[in-house]
CSV table of C-alpha atoms and ligand atoms in Angstrom, one decimal:
chain,number,residue,atom,x,y,z
A,30,MET,CA,0.0,0.0,0.0
A,31,ARG,CA,1.5,3.4,-0.9
A,32,ARG,CA,1.7,5.3,2.3
A,33,GLU,CA,0.7,8.7,0.9
A,34,ARG,CA,-2.5,7.3,-0.4
A,35,LEU,CA,-3.6,5.6,2.9
A,36,ILE,CA,-6.5,8.0,3.4
A,37,THR,CA,-7.8,10.6,1.1
A,38,THR,CA,-10.6,12.2,3.2
A,39,THR,CA,-10.1,14.4,6.3
A,40,PRO,CA,-9.4,12.6,9.6
A,41,ARG,CA,-12.6,11.8,11.6
A,42,SER,CA,-14.4,10.9,8.4
A,43,ALA,CA,-12.6,7.5,8.2
A,44,LEU,CA,-12.7,4.3,10.2
A,45,PHE,CA,-10.0,1.8,10.8
A,46,LEU,CA,-11.3,-1.8,11.0
A,47,HIS,CA,-9.1,-4.7,12.1
A,48,CYS,CA,-10.0,-8.1,10.5
A,49,ARG,CA,-8.4,-11.5,10.0
A,50,ALA,CA,-5.8,-11.2,7.2
A,51,GLY,CA,-7.4,-12.6,4.0
A,52,PHE,CA,-10.9,-11.4,5.0
A,53,GLU,CA,-10.5,-7.7,4.0
A,54,SER,CA,-13.2,-7.9,1.3
A,55,GLU,CA,-15.7,-9.4,3.7
A,56,CYS,CA,-15.0,-6.8,6.3
A,57,ALA,CA,-15.3,-4.1,3.6
A,58,ALA,CA,-18.5,-5.4,2.2
A,59,GLU,CA,-20.1,-5.5,5.6
A,60,ILE,CA,-19.2,-2.0,6.8
A,61,GLN,CA,-20.1,-0.5,3.5
A,62,GLN,CA,-23.5,-2.2,3.6
A,63,ARG,CA,-24.1,-1.1,7.2
A,64,ALA,CA,-23.1,2.5,6.4
A,65,GLN,CA,-25.3,2.5,3.4
A,66,GLU,CA,-28.3,1.4,5.5
A,67,LEU,CA,-27.6,4.4,7.7
A,68,GLY,CA,-27.5,6.7,4.7
A,69,VAL,CA,-23.8,7.3,5.1
A,70,SER,CA,-22.0,7.4,1.8
A,71,GLY,CA,-18.5,6.1,1.7
A,72,PHE,CA,-16.1,3.6,0.2
A,73,CYS,CA,-13.5,1.1,1.5
A,74,LYS,CA,-9.8,0.7,0.9
A,75,GLY,CA,-8.0,-2.4,1.7
A,76,GLN,CA,-5.3,-4.6,0.4
A,77,PRO,CA,-5.3,-8.4,0.4
A,78,ASP,CA,-3.8,-9.8,3.5
A,79,ALA,CA,-3.3,-6.4,5.1
A,80,GLY,CA,-5.3,-7.4,8.2
A,81,PHE,CA,-7.3,-4.1,8.1
A,82,VAL,CA,-9.7,-2.1,6.0
A,83,LEU,CA,-10.2,1.7,5.9
A,84,PHE,CA,-13.7,3.0,5.5
A,85,GLU,CA,-13.8,6.6,4.2
A,86,SER,CA,-16.9,8.7,4.1
A,87,ASN,CA,-17.5,11.6,1.9
A,88,GLU,CA,-19.4,13.3,4.7
A,89,ASP,CA,-17.6,15.2,7.5
A,90,GLU,CA,-19.2,13.2,10.3
A,91,GLY,CA,-19.8,10.0,8.3
A,92,ALA,CA,-17.4,7.8,10.1
A,93,VAL,CA,-18.4,9.1,13.5
A,94,ARG,CA,-22.0,8.5,12.7
A,95,THR,CA,-21.4,5.0,11.5
A,96,HIS,CA,-19.2,4.2,14.5
A,97,ARG,CA,-21.9,5.5,16.8
A,98,ALA,CA,-24.9,3.8,15.1
A,99,VAL,CA,-23.6,0.4,14.2
A,100,ALA,CA,-23.3,-2.0,17.1
A,101,PHE,CA,-19.9,-3.6,17.1
A,102,ASN,CA,-21.5,-6.9,18.0
A,103,SER,CA,-23.5,-6.8,14.8
A,104,LEU,CA,-20.3,-6.9,12.6
A,105,VAL,CA,-19.1,-10.4,11.8
A,106,PHE,CA,-15.8,-9.7,10.2
A,107,THR,CA,-14.5,-6.7,12.2
A,108,ARG,CA,-12.5,-7.6,15.2
A,109,GLN,CA,-11.8,-4.1,16.5
A,110,TRP,CA,-12.4,-0.6,15.1
A,111,PHE,CA,-11.9,3.1,15.8
A,112,VAL,CA,-12.6,6.5,14.3
A,113,ILE,CA,-9.4,7.9,12.7
A,114,GLN,CA,-8.2,11.1,14.2
A,115,GLY,CA,-4.9,11.4,12.4
A,116,LEU,CA,-2.4,9.5,10.4
A,117,CYS,CA,1.4,9.9,11.1
A,118,GLU,CA,3.7,9.2,8.3
A,119,GLY,CA,7.5,9.4,8.4
A,120,LEU,CA,7.6,9.2,12.2
A,121,PRO,CA,11.2,9.8,13.2
A,122,ALA,CA,12.8,6.9,15.1
A,123,SER,CA,14.4,9.4,17.5
A,124,ASP,CA,11.1,10.9,18.6
A,125,ARG,CA,7.8,9.2,17.6
A,126,VAL,CA,6.1,10.3,20.7
A,127,SER,CA,5.8,14.0,19.9
A,128,GLU,CA,4.1,13.5,16.6
A,129,LEU,CA,1.8,10.8,17.9
A,130,VAL,CA,0.7,13.2,20.7
A,131,ARG,CA,0.2,16.0,18.1
A,132,ALA,CA,-2.0,13.6,16.0
A,133,ALA,CA,-4.1,12.7,19.0
A,134,THR,CA,-4.8,16.3,19.8
A,135,GLY,CA,-8.4,17.1,19.2
A,136,ILE,CA,-9.9,13.8,20.2
A,137,PRO,CA,-13.4,14.5,21.5
A,138,ARG,CA,-12.6,13.5,25.1
A,139,ALA,CA,-9.6,12.4,27.1
A,140,ALA,CA,-9.2,8.6,26.8
A,141,ASP,CA,-9.1,6.3,29.8
A,142,THR,CA,-7.0,3.7,28.1
A,143,LEU,CA,-4.4,3.5,25.4
A,144,LEU,CA,-4.5,0.6,23.0
A,145,LEU,CA,-1.2,0.1,21.1
A,146,GLU,CA,-1.9,-2.0,18.1
A,147,THR,CA,-0.6,-3.4,14.8
A,148,PRO,CA,-2.5,-5.3,12.2
A,149,ASP,CA,-2.6,-9.0,12.9
A,150,THR,CA,-0.1,-10.0,10.2
A,151,THR,CA,3.5,-11.3,10.4
A,152,GLU,CA,4.8,-7.8,9.7
A,153,GLY,CA,2.5,-6.4,12.4
A,154,ARG,CA,3.6,-8.9,15.0
A,155,GLU,CA,7.2,-7.9,14.4
A,156,LEU,CA,6.3,-4.5,15.7
A,157,ALA,CA,5.5,-5.8,19.2
A,158,ARG,CA,8.8,-4.7,20.6
A,159,LEU,CA,8.2,-1.1,19.3
A,160,CYS,CA,4.8,-1.1,21.0
A,161,ARG,CA,6.2,-2.4,24.3
A,162,GLY,CA,9.1,0.2,24.3
A,163,ILE,CA,7.0,3.2,23.4
A,164,ARG,CA,4.2,2.6,25.9
A,165,ALA,CA,5.6,4.3,29.0
A,166,PRO,CA,6.9,7.5,27.3
A,167,LEU,CA,3.8,7.8,25.2
A,168,GLU,CA,1.4,7.3,28.2
A,169,ALA,CA,3.4,10.0,30.1
A,170,ALA,CA,3.3,12.4,27.2
A,171,LEU,CA,-0.4,11.8,26.5
A,172,THR,CA,-1.3,12.3,30.2
A,173,ALA,CA,0.7,15.5,30.3
A,174,ALA,CA,-1.2,16.7,27.3
A,175,LYS,CA,-4.5,15.8,29.0
A,176,LEU,CA,-5.3,13.4,26.2
A,177,LEU,CA,-5.1,10.4,28.5
A,178,ARG,CA,-6.6,10.3,32.0
A,179,PRO,CA,-4.6,8.8,34.9
A,180,HIS,CA,-5.8,5.2,35.5
A,181,GLY,CA,-8.5,4.5,37.9
A,182,GLY,CA,-12.0,5.5,36.8
A,183,GLU,CA,-14.5,3.6,34.7
A,184,GLU,CA,-13.4,3.1,31.2
A,185,GLY,CA,-15.3,5.4,28.9
A,186,SER,CA,-13.2,6.0,25.9
A,187,ARG,CA,-10.1,4.5,24.3
A,188,LEU,CA,-7.3,6.0,22.3
A,189,HIS,CA,-6.0,3.7,19.6
A,190,ILE,CA,-2.6,3.9,18.0
A,191,CYS,CA,-2.0,1.4,15.3
A,192,PHE,CA,1.4,1.1,13.8
A,193,LEU,CA,1.7,-0.2,10.2
A,194,ASP,CA,5.5,0.0,10.4
A,195,GLY,CA,8.0,1.9,12.5
A,196,ALA,CA,7.3,5.2,10.7
A,197,THR,CA,3.6,5.0,10.1
A,198,ALA,CA,0.7,4.9,12.5
A,199,PHE,CA,-3.0,5.6,12.6
A,200,VAL,CA,-4.3,7.5,15.7
A,201,GLY,CA,-7.9,7.3,16.6
A,202,TYR,CA,-10.5,6.8,19.3
A,203,ALA,CA,-13.5,4.7,20.2
A,204,PRO,CA,-16.0,4.7,23.0
A,205,ALA,CA,-15.4,1.7,25.2
A,206,ALA,CA,-19.0,0.7,25.2
A,207,ASN,CA,-19.0,-0.1,21.5
A,208,SER,CA,-15.7,-1.9,21.0
A,209,PRO,CA,-13.9,-4.8,22.7
A,210,PRO,CA,-11.2,-4.0,25.3
A,211,TRP,CA,-8.4,-5.9,23.6
A,212,PRO,CA,-5.8,-4.5,21.1
A,213,ARG,CA,-6.8,-5.7,17.6
A,214,GLY,CA,-9.8,-7.3,19.3
A,215,ILE,CA,-7.7,-10.3,20.3
A,216,PRO,CA,-8.1,-11.5,23.9
A,217,ARG,CA,-5.1,-13.2,25.6
A,218,LEU,CA,-6.0,-16.7,26.5
A,219,ARG,CA,-4.0,-19.3,28.3
A,220,TYR,CA,-3.8,-22.7,26.7
A,221,HIS,CA,-4.5,-25.4,29.4
A,222,HIS,CA,-2.3,-28.4,28.9
A,223,ASP,CA,-4.9,-30.7,30.2
A,224,ALA,CA,-7.4,-29.6,27.5
A,225,PRO,CA,-7.9,-32.5,25.0
A,226,SER,CA,-7.4,-30.3,22.0
A,227,ARG,CA,-6.4,-26.7,21.0
A,228,SER,CA,-10.1,-26.3,19.9
A,229,ALA,CA,-10.7,-25.7,23.5
A,230,LEU,CA,-9.4,-22.2,23.0
A,231,LYS,CA,-12.1,-21.5,20.4
A,232,LEU,CA,-14.9,-22.0,22.9
A,233,ASP,CA,-13.0,-20.1,25.6
A,234,GLU,CA,-12.7,-17.1,23.3
A,235,ALA,CA,-16.3,-17.4,22.2
A,236,LEU,CA,-17.5,-17.4,25.8
A,237,LEU,CA,-15.3,-14.4,26.6
A,238,ARG,CA,-16.5,-12.6,23.5
A,239,PHE,CA,-20.2,-13.2,23.7
A,240,LEU,CA,-20.9,-13.2,27.5
A,241,THR,CA,-20.2,-10.4,30.0
A,242,PRO,CA,-18.5,-11.6,33.2
A,243,GLU,CA,-21.9,-11.5,35.0
A,244,GLU,CA,-23.6,-13.5,32.2
A,245,SER,CA,-20.7,-16.0,32.3
A,246,THR,CA,-21.4,-16.7,36.0
A,247,ARG,CA,-25.1,-16.8,35.6
A,248,LEU,CA,-25.5,-18.7,32.4
A,249,LEU,CA,-22.7,-21.2,32.9
A,250,ALA,CA,-23.4,-22.4,36.4
A,251,PRO,CA,-22.3,-25.7,37.9
A,252,GLY,CA,-25.0,-28.4,37.6
A,253,MET,CA,-26.4,-27.1,34.3
A,254,GLN,CA,-26.9,-29.5,31.4
A,255,ALA,CA,-25.1,-29.2,28.1
A,256,VAL,CA,-24.9,-31.1,24.8
A,257,ASP,CA,-21.8,-31.0,22.6
A,258,LEU,CA,-22.5,-32.0,18.9
A,259,GLY,CA,-19.4,-33.1,17.2
A,260,ALA,CA,-17.5,-33.3,20.4
A,261,ALA,CA,-14.4,-35.4,19.8
A,262,PRO,CA,-11.7,-35.3,21.0
A,263,GLY,CA,-13.4,-33.1,23.6
A,264,GLY,CA,-12.0,-29.5,23.8
A,265,TRP,CA,-15.4,-27.8,23.9
A,266,THR,CA,-16.8,-30.5,26.3
A,267,TRP,CA,-13.8,-29.9,28.5
A,268,GLN,CA,-14.5,-26.1,28.6
A,269,LEU,CA,-18.1,-26.8,29.8
A,270,MET,CA,-17.1,-29.5,32.2
A,271,ARG,CA,-14.4,-27.4,33.9
A,272,ARG,CA,-17.1,-24.9,34.6
A,273,GLY,CA,-19.1,-27.6,36.3
A,274,LEU,CA,-21.7,-28.4,33.6
A,275,SER,CA,-22.8,-31.9,32.9
A,276,VAL,CA,-22.1,-32.6,29.2
A,277,THR,CA,-23.6,-35.2,26.8
A,278,ALA,CA,-20.9,-35.4,24.1
A,279,ILE,CA,-22.1,-36.6,20.7
A,280,ASP,CA,-19.6,-38.0,18.3
A,281,ASN,CA,-18.8,-41.3,16.5
A,282,GLY,CA,-15.1,-40.5,17.2
A,283,PRO,CA,-13.4,-41.2,20.5
A,284,LEU,CA,-13.2,-38.7,23.4
A,285,ALA,CA,-10.1,-38.1,25.4
A,286,PRO,CA,-10.3,-40.7,28.2
A,287,GLU,CA,-9.4,-38.1,31.0
A,288,ILE,CA,-12.6,-36.1,30.4
A,289,LEU,CA,-14.7,-39.2,30.7
A,290,LYS,CA,-13.2,-39.8,34.2
A,291,SER,CA,-14.6,-36.5,35.5
A,292,GLY,CA,-18.0,-38.0,36.1
A,293,LEU,CA,-19.6,-35.0,34.4
A,294,VAL,CA,-19.3,-36.2,30.8
A,295,SER,CA,-21.2,-39.0,29.0
A,296,HIS,CA,-20.3,-40.0,25.5
A,297,LEU,CA,-22.8,-41.0,22.9
A,298,ALA,CA,-21.8,-42.3,19.5
A,299,ALA,CA,-24.7,-40.8,17.5
A,300,ASP,CA,-25.4,-38.5,14.6
A,301,GLY,CA,-25.5,-34.9,15.7
A,302,PHE,CA,-28.2,-34.1,13.2
A,303,THR,CA,-30.7,-36.6,14.5
A,304,TYR,CA,-29.9,-36.6,18.2
A,305,ARG,CA,-32.5,-35.1,20.5
A,306,PRO,CA,-32.1,-34.5,24.2
A,307,LYS,CA,-34.6,-36.3,26.5
A,308,ALA,CA,-35.2,-33.0,28.4
A,309,PRO,CA,-34.3,-29.4,27.5
A,310,VAL,CA,-30.8,-28.4,28.3
A,311,ALA,CA,-29.2,-25.0,29.1
A,312,TRP,CA,-26.5,-25.2,26.4
A,313,MET,CA,-25.9,-26.9,23.1
A,314,VAL,CA,-22.6,-26.3,21.4
A,315,CYS,CA,-21.8,-27.5,17.9
A,316,ASP,CA,-18.5,-27.8,16.1
A,317,MET,CA,-19.4,-30.3,13.4
A,318,VAL,CA,-17.7,-29.6,10.2
A,319,GLU,CA,-20.7,-29.5,7.8
A,320,GLN,CA,-22.3,-27.2,5.2
A,321,PRO,CA,-23.1,-24.0,7.1
A,322,ILE,CA,-26.7,-23.8,6.0
A,323,ARG,CA,-27.3,-27.3,7.5
A,324,ILE,CA,-25.8,-26.1,10.8
A,325,ALA,CA,-27.9,-23.0,10.7
A,326,ASP,CA,-31.0,-25.0,10.2
A,327,LEU,CA,-30.1,-27.4,13.0
A,328,VAL,CA,-29.4,-24.7,15.6
A,329,ALA,CA,-32.6,-22.9,14.6
A,330,ARG,CA,-34.5,-26.1,15.2
A,331,TRP,CA,-32.9,-26.6,18.7
A,332,VAL,CA,-33.8,-23.2,19.8
A,333,GLU,CA,-37.3,-23.1,18.2
A,334,GLN,CA,-38.2,-26.4,19.8
A,335,GLY,CA,-36.9,-25.3,23.1
A,336,TRP,CA,-34.3,-28.2,23.3
A,337,CYS,CA,-31.7,-25.7,24.4
A,338,GLU,CA,-31.8,-22.1,25.8
A,339,GLN,CA,-28.6,-21.1,24.1
A,340,THR,CA,-26.1,-22.3,21.6
A,341,ILE,CA,-22.6,-21.5,20.4
A,342,PHE,CA,-21.8,-23.0,17.0
A,343,HIS,CA,-19.4,-22.7,14.1
A,344,LEU,CA,-20.3,-21.9,10.5
A,345,LYS,CA,-17.7,-23.2,8.2
A,346,LEU,CA,-17.1,-20.7,5.4
A,347,PRO,CA,-17.2,-21.7,1.7
A,348,MET,CA,-14.4,-20.8,-0.7
A,349,ASN,CA,-16.3,-18.1,-2.4
A,350,ARG,CA,-19.1,-15.6,-1.4
A,351,ARG,CA,-18.2,-16.0,2.2
A,352,TYR,CA,-19.9,-12.8,3.4
A,353,GLN,CA,-23.1,-13.7,1.5
A,354,GLU,CA,-23.1,-17.3,2.9
A,355,VAL,CA,-22.9,-16.1,6.5
A,356,GLN,CA,-25.7,-13.6,5.9
A,357,ARG,CA,-27.8,-16.4,4.3
A,358,CYS,CA,-27.3,-18.6,7.4
A,359,LEU,CA,-28.1,-15.8,9.9
A,360,ASP,CA,-31.1,-14.9,7.8
A,361,LEU,CA,-32.4,-18.4,7.9
A,362,ILE,CA,-32.1,-18.5,11.7
A,363,ARG,CA,-33.8,-15.1,12.1
A,364,ARG,CA,-36.6,-16.1,9.7
A,365,ARG,CA,-37.2,-19.5,11.3
A,366,LEU,CA,-37.4,-18.1,14.8
A,367,GLY,CA,-39.3,-15.0,13.7
A,368,LYS,CA,-42.0,-17.1,12.2
A,369,LYS,CA,-42.5,-18.9,15.5
A,370,ALA,CA,-42.4,-15.6,17.4
A,371,VAL,CA,-39.4,-16.8,19.4
A,372,ARG,CA,-37.5,-13.9,21.1
A,373,PHE,CA,-33.8,-14.3,20.7
A,374,SER,CA,-30.5,-12.6,20.3
A,375,LEU,CA,-28.0,-13.7,17.7
A,376,THR,CA,-24.4,-12.5,17.5
A,377,CYS,CA,-21.8,-13.8,15.0
A,378,LYS,CA,-18.1,-13.0,14.9
A,379,GLN,CA,-15.0,-14.2,13.2
A,380,LEU,CA,-12.9,-14.8,16.3
A,381,TYR,CA,-9.1,-14.8,16.5
A,382,HIS,CA,-9.1,-18.6,16.7
A,383,ASP,CA,-11.4,-18.9,13.8
A,384,ARG,CA,-9.8,-19.6,10.4
A,385,GLU,CA,-12.1,-20.5,7.6
A,386,GLU,CA,-15.2,-20.2,9.9
A,387,VAL,CA,-17.1,-17.9,12.1
A,388,THR,CA,-18.6,-18.4,15.5
A,389,ALA,CA,-22.1,-17.5,16.5
A,390,TYR,CA,-24.1,-17.3,19.7
A,391,LEU,CA,-27.8,-17.7,19.7
A,392,HIS,CA,-29.8,-17.2,22.9
A,393,ARG,CA,-33.5,-17.7,23.5
A,394,LEU,CA,-34.7,-14.8,25.6
B,249,SAM,C1,-13.6,-30.1,14.5
B,249,SAM,S1,-14.0,-31.6,15.3
B,249,SAM,C2,-14.6,-31.1,16.9
B,249,SAM,C3,-13.6,-30.7,17.8
B,249,SAM,C4,-14.1,-30.5,19.2
B,249,SAM,N1,-15.0,-29.3,19.3
B,249,SAM,C5,-13.0,-30.3,20.2
B,249,SAM,O1,-13.0,-29.2,20.8
B,249,SAM,O2,-12.2,-31.2,20.5
B,249,SAM,C6,-15.5,-32.0,14.5
B,249,SAM,C7,-16.1,-33.3,15.0
B,249,SAM,O3,-17.4,-33.4,14.5
B,249,SAM,C8,-17.7,-34.8,14.3
B,249,SAM,N2,-18.9,-34.9,13.4
B,249,SAM,C9,-19.0,-34.5,12.1
B,249,SAM,N3,-20.2,-34.8,11.7
B,249,SAM,C10,-20.9,-35.3,12.7
B,249,SAM,C11,-22.2,-35.8,12.9
B,249,SAM,N4,-23.1,-35.8,11.9
B,249,SAM,N5,-22.6,-36.2,14.1
B,249,SAM,C12,-21.7,-36.3,15.1
B,249,SAM,N6,-20.5,-35.8,15.0
B,249,SAM,C13,-20.1,-35.4,13.8
B,249,SAM,C14,-16.4,-35.4,13.8
B,249,SAM,O4,-16.4,-36.8,14.1
B,249,SAM,C15,-15.4,-34.6,14.6
B,249,SAM,O5,-14.9,-35.3,15.7
């Protein structure tokens, strides 16, 4: 990407959106559609595998309006986002701080936290040392300039600084209520060595992403019943089990023996598409690798019939028309439940641990 052409509109009329590298066109299609629905005209710029997209509006407040009106949770392919306040190019290695502070001047309110970011790409990750080194002097300078509030109070607003390389950075802001707290939208999760598979991290991230801490405690309480469709070797079952839930694990494949010893897990070699629980359960999770529309139909049936109160499931993305396919699946669920007047909430995200899939959370209200 040629640096001088990174943005063409004035600052504050553009958004920076982080996404998984390789999914720039889905991220762009989605934000463009959502802005259009709001009557905000604009266009997207992005390069394949850049790990981010820029949305530029022709209107002065177009980006601000879009950021305010579009719920972050309603975007599938955006992992993190902010309104661009300024773009620094040619940052001198001897003093990046002064220019960054200058670029941040004029943000609507002093920020409570500073997120130092890079795109989630190999080049981006190589800038981790720069981010670590600059944090303390930058925080001190931003605080002195009254652009960053001393730590302590409730988090209302975030200042984002996203380095593309050592000399180029976007500076922007986002209200804390409509964006996730993690740089690039990626939570730090610990891999537990007693988990039967690395897939365990996927459900861990989904629960962190979709549930508030209060909901986590209330909705994932010990003694609750859960069903895991496509459970083997047992990473998702393990996540539920370690929270004290009793899990019926459905899979023709074998489960890791350790989780069966817990007394909380029963394994049933059955087809996840035809299995029905004997009594309603709190949770159904589904990680079967299947056509996404079949999974959408299945989870809609579970919630419609009241077989589960809530479900977390994967939708495997096709090679082409990935954005359209996700929309088709979500529309099917909405339509099916809408027809039966079922009240529900549905959130879908491409999470950090998702590759060619997205993760969704459907909750019967
Ligand atoms: C990606 S793996 C699941 C990994 C699991 N979530 C974990 O954390 O370890 C997909 C599983 O779905 C199972 N599966 C696929 N189709 C199925 C079906 N129709 N019924 C039951 N299990 C199915 C496969 O046997 C496979 O074990």
